[in-house]
C-alpha atoms as a printed R data frame, in Angstrom:
    type eleno elety resid chain resno       x       y      z
1   ATOM     1    CA   UNK     A     1   0.174 -15.001 48.613
2   ATOM     2    CA   UNK     A     2  -0.013 -15.957 52.190
3   ATOM     3    CA   UNK     A     3  -0.353 -11.856 53.116
4   ATOM     4    CA   UNK     A     4  -2.915 -11.318 50.721
5   ATOM     5    CA   UNK     A     5  -5.502 -14.541 51.698
6   ATOM     6    CA   UNK     A     6  -4.955 -12.983 55.545
7   ATOM     7    CA   UNK     A     7  -6.023  -9.317 54.490
8   ATOM     8    CA   UNK     A     8  -8.699 -10.691 52.169
9   ATOM     9    CA   UNK     A     9 -10.104 -12.405 54.984
10  ATOM    10    CA   UNK     A    10 -10.470 -10.111 57.638
11  ATOM    11    CA   UNK     A    11 -12.551  -7.864 55.631
12  ATOM    12    CA   UNK     A    12 -10.270  -4.081 55.426
13  ATOM    13    CA   UNK     A    13 -10.896  -1.735 52.928
14  ATOM    14    CA   UNK     A    14  -8.315  -2.194 50.365
15  ATOM    15    CA   UNK     A    15  -7.028   1.442 50.515
16  ATOM    16    CA   UNK     A    16  -5.472   2.549 53.673
17  ATOM    17    CA   UNK     A    17  -5.523   6.168 54.997
18  ATOM    18    CA   UNK     A    18  -3.170   8.309 54.906
19  ATOM    19    CA   UNK     A    19  -1.216   8.629 58.274
20  ATOM    20    CA   UNK     A    20   2.467   8.883 59.048
21  ATOM    21    CA   UNK     A    21   2.696   5.072 60.374
22  ATOM    22    CA   UNK     A    22   1.564   4.229 56.479
23  ATOM    23    CA   UNK     A    23   3.737   6.928 54.815
24  ATOM    24    CA   UNK     A    24   6.397   4.732 57.816
25  ATOM    25    CA   UNK     A    25   5.067   1.501 56.198
26  ATOM    26    CA   UNK     A    26   5.332   2.917 52.140
27  ATOM    27    CA   UNK     A    27   9.252   2.977 53.207
28  ATOM    28    CA   UNK     A    28   9.972   0.612 55.119
29  ATOM    29    CA   UNK     A    29   8.372  -2.097 52.076
30  ATOM    30    CA   UNK     A    30  10.128   0.546 49.294
31  ATOM    31    CA   UNK     A    31  13.449  -0.563 51.321
32  ATOM    32    CA   UNK     A    32  12.296  -4.196 51.755
33  ATOM    33    CA   UNK     A    33  11.395  -4.444 48.320
34  ATOM    34    CA   UNK     A    34  14.996  -3.437 47.063
35  ATOM    35    CA   UNK     A    35  17.005  -5.220 49.424
36  ATOM    36    CA   UNK     A    36  14.823  -8.496 47.867
37  ATOM    37    CA   UNK     A    37  15.780  -7.835 43.906
38  ATOM    38    CA   UNK     A    38  19.263  -6.839 44.705
39  ATOM    39    CA   UNK     A    39  19.300  -9.861 46.957
40  ATOM    40    CA   UNK     A    40  17.836 -12.540 43.781
41  ATOM    41    CA   UNK     A    41  20.287 -10.484 41.678
42  ATOM    42    CA   UNK     A    42  22.855 -11.499 43.561
43  ATOM    43    CA   UNK     A    43  21.725 -14.929 44.521
44  ATOM    44    CA   UNK     A    44  21.154 -16.089 40.988
45  ATOM    45    CA   UNK     A    45  24.107 -14.223 39.170
46  ATOM    46    CA   UNK     A    46  26.797 -14.732 41.291
47  ATOM    47    CA   UNK     A    47  25.125 -18.208 43.221
48  ATOM    48    CA   UNK     A    48  25.462 -20.300 39.816
49  ATOM    49    CA   UNK     A    49  22.122 -21.486 40.127
50  ATOM    50    CA   UNK     A    50  18.454 -20.454 40.748
51  ATOM    51    CA   UNK     A    51  16.408 -19.919 44.073
52  ATOM    52    CA   UNK     A    52  14.708 -22.928 43.548
53  ATOM    53    CA   UNK     A    53  16.435 -26.265 45.361
54  ATOM    54    CA   UNK     A    54  16.065 -28.374 42.657
55  ATOM    55    CA   UNK     A    55  19.343 -26.119 41.217
56  ATOM    56    CA   UNK     A    56  20.279 -24.476 44.813
57  ATOM    57    CA   UNK     A    57  23.639 -21.763 44.215
58  ATOM    58    CA   UNK     A    58  26.567 -24.382 43.804
59  ATOM    59    CA   UNK     A    59  28.476 -20.938 45.874
60  ATOM    60    CA   UNK     A    60  27.821 -19.284 48.646
61  ATOM    61    CA   UNK     A    61  26.950 -15.542 48.247
62  ATOM    62    CA   UNK     A    62  29.725 -13.292 49.198
63  ATOM    63    CA   UNK     A    63  28.995 -10.156 47.926
64  ATOM    64    CA   UNK     A    64  26.561  -7.167 47.751
65  ATOM    65    CA   UNK     A    65  24.521  -7.273 51.871
66  ATOM    66    CA   UNK     A    66  25.844 -11.034 51.429
67  ATOM    67    CA   UNK     A    67  29.213  -9.546 52.662
68  ATOM    68    CA   UNK     A    68  27.849  -8.112 55.936
69  ATOM    69    CA   UNK     A    69  24.585 -10.001 56.753
70  ATOM    70    CA   UNK     A    70  24.294 -13.826 55.867
71  ATOM    71    CA   UNK     A    71  20.445 -13.734 55.847
72  ATOM    72    CA   UNK     A    72  19.356 -10.109 53.878
73  ATOM    73    CA   UNK     A    73  16.997 -11.864 51.962
74  ATOM    74    CA   UNK     A    74  14.619 -13.062 54.617
75  ATOM    75    CA   UNK     A    75  15.487  -9.550 56.695
76  ATOM    76    CA   UNK     A    76  13.856  -7.713 53.024
77  ATOM    77    CA   UNK     A    77  10.422 -10.880 53.218
78  ATOM    78    CA   UNK     A    78  10.207  -9.611 57.006
79  ATOM    79    CA   UNK     A    79  10.340  -6.370 56.109
80  ATOM    80    CA   UNK     A    80   8.249  -6.420 53.733
81  ATOM    81    CA   UNK     A    81   5.826  -8.693 56.443
82  ATOM    82    CA   UNK     A    82   5.787  -6.388 58.627
83  ATOM    83    CA   UNK     A    83   5.372  -3.357 56.124
84  ATOM    84    CA   UNK     A    84   1.953  -4.753 55.062
85  ATOM    85    CA   UNK     A    85   0.607  -5.814 58.756
86  ATOM    86    CA   UNK     A    86   1.502  -2.248 59.316
87  ATOM    87    CA   UNK     A    87   0.023  -0.614 56.076
88  ATOM    88    CA   UNK     A    88  -3.136  -1.659 56.254
89  ATOM    89    CA   UNK     A    89  -2.929  -1.632 60.420
90  ATOM    90    CA   UNK     A    90  -4.063  -5.549 60.397
91  ATOM    91    CA   UNK     A    91  -3.303  -7.833 63.518
92  ATOM    92    CA   UNK     A    92  -3.716 -10.951 61.435
93  ATOM    93    CA   UNK     A    93  -1.073  -9.929 58.837
94  ATOM    94    CA   UNK     A    94   1.508  -8.660 62.638
95  ATOM    95    CA   UNK     A    95   0.917 -12.527 63.175
96  ATOM    96    CA   UNK     A    96   1.349 -13.699 60.507
97  ATOM    97    CA   UNK     A    97   4.446 -11.687 60.726
98  ATOM    98    CA   UNK     A    98   5.806 -12.743 63.950
99  ATOM    99    CA   UNK     A    99   4.894 -16.028 62.941
100 ATOM   100    CA   UNK     A   100   6.937 -16.030 60.235
101 ATOM   101    CA   UNK     A   101  10.535 -14.616 62.201
102 ATOM   102    CA   UNK     A   102  10.635 -18.068 64.245
103 ATOM   103    CA   UNK     A   103   9.814 -20.342 60.814
104 ATOM   104    CA   UNK     A   104  12.567 -18.404 59.508
105 ATOM   105    CA   UNK     A   105  15.331 -18.378 62.680
106 ATOM   106    CA   UNK     A   106  13.563 -22.349 63.005
107 ATOM   107    CA   UNK     A   107  14.153 -23.181 59.111
108 ATOM   108    CA   UNK     A   108  18.138 -20.924 59.024
109 ATOM   109    CA   UNK     A   109  19.195 -22.988 62.691
110 ATOM   110    CA   UNK     A   110  18.090 -26.100 61.953
111 ATOM   111    CA   UNK     A   111  18.153 -26.924 58.242
112 ATOM   112    CA   UNK     A   112  19.992 -24.165 56.073
113 ATOM   113    CA   UNK     A   113  23.255 -23.562 58.228
114 ATOM   114    CA   UNK     A   114  23.879 -27.262 58.860
115 ATOM   115    CA   UNK     A   115  23.830 -28.510 55.512
116 ATOM   116    CA   UNK     A   116  25.708 -25.284 54.280
117 ATOM   117    CA   UNK     A   117  28.675 -26.176 57.028
118 ATOM   118    CA   UNK     A   118  28.175 -29.774 55.606
119 ATOM   119    CA   UNK     A   119  28.617 -28.238 52.514
120 ATOM   120    CA   UNK     A   120  31.534 -25.798 52.718
121 ATOM   121    CA   UNK     A   121  33.169 -26.488 55.295
122 ATOM   122    CA   UNK     A   122  36.191 -24.795 57.233
123 ATOM   123    CA   UNK     A   123  35.075 -21.555 53.995
124 ATOM   124    CA   UNK     A   124  31.496 -21.543 55.352
125 ATOM   125    CA   UNK     A   125  32.379 -21.575 58.796
126 ATOM   126    CA   UNK     A   126  34.889 -18.556 58.417
127 ATOM   127    CA   UNK     A   127  32.099 -16.767 57.047
128 ATOM   128    CA   UNK     A   128  30.384 -17.048 60.062
129 ATOM   129    CA   UNK     A   129  32.523 -16.083 62.517
130 ATOM   130    CA   UNK     A   130  32.928 -12.257 60.844
131 ATOM   131    CA   UNK     A   131  29.152 -12.065 59.301
132 ATOM   132    CA   UNK     A   132  25.802 -12.344 61.466
133 ATOM   133    CA   UNK     A   133  22.745 -13.554 61.052
134 ATOM   134    CA   UNK     A   134  20.489 -11.414 61.706
135 ATOM   135    CA   UNK     A   135  22.904  -7.959 61.916
136 ATOM   136    CA   UNK     A   136  24.901  -6.635 60.219
137 ATOM   137    CA   UNK     A   137  28.616  -6.738 59.861
138 ATOM   138    CA   UNK     A   138  30.625  -3.291 61.047
139 ATOM   139    CA   UNK     A   139  33.296  -4.750 58.493
140 ATOM   140    CA   UNK     A   140  32.698  -6.156 54.838
141 ATOM   141    CA   UNK     A   141  33.594  -9.904 54.666
142 ATOM   142    CA   UNK     A   142  36.315 -10.640 52.447
143 ATOM   143    CA   UNK     A   143  37.276 -13.968 51.816
144 ATOM   144    CA   UNK     A   144  35.354 -15.860 49.852
145 ATOM   145    CA   UNK     A   145  33.910 -19.858 49.145
146 ATOM   146    CA   UNK     A   146  34.237 -21.938 46.263
147 ATOM   147    CA   UNK     A   147  31.957 -23.685 44.393
148 ATOM   148    CA   UNK     A   148  31.185 -27.056 45.281
C-alpha cells in the first residue's frame, strides 16, 4: 500500500516503458511474489499460527526456504519493493526500499531474534548458527525446533 501512495504522489505514468530494466524488474517481481507466497504457505501451515501478532506461530518454520535462510519472507518483500522502484523508475520508491532494508534489519536484530531466542532457547541458537540471517546457506538445516 505504501509504495502505491508514494508512486501515486510522484505523478509518474502508470504504464512503464518496455526496456531491459523493466523486463528485469518484472522477473524480480515474479521471483519475489513466488517466494512470498511459498513463505506465507509454510509459515501458516507448518508454524501452527498466523502472520498476525495476535496469533503467532507456535513452531519456528524450518522447511522450504527457511531451511536455507532465516528471513526469506522479508527478502521476498524487499525484492518486490526493489522491482517496483525499477519498474516505475522511481527514486522515491528506491528511497522507500532502502529505508525498508534498515527498518527490517533493525526489527529483526532488536526484536524478533531476541524474542525467538527467549522463546525457543538453544534450539533456535543452533538454527541461527547453521542458517544465515540474510544470505543463503550452502547446506539445508536438518534440525527440528519444538513447539512452545
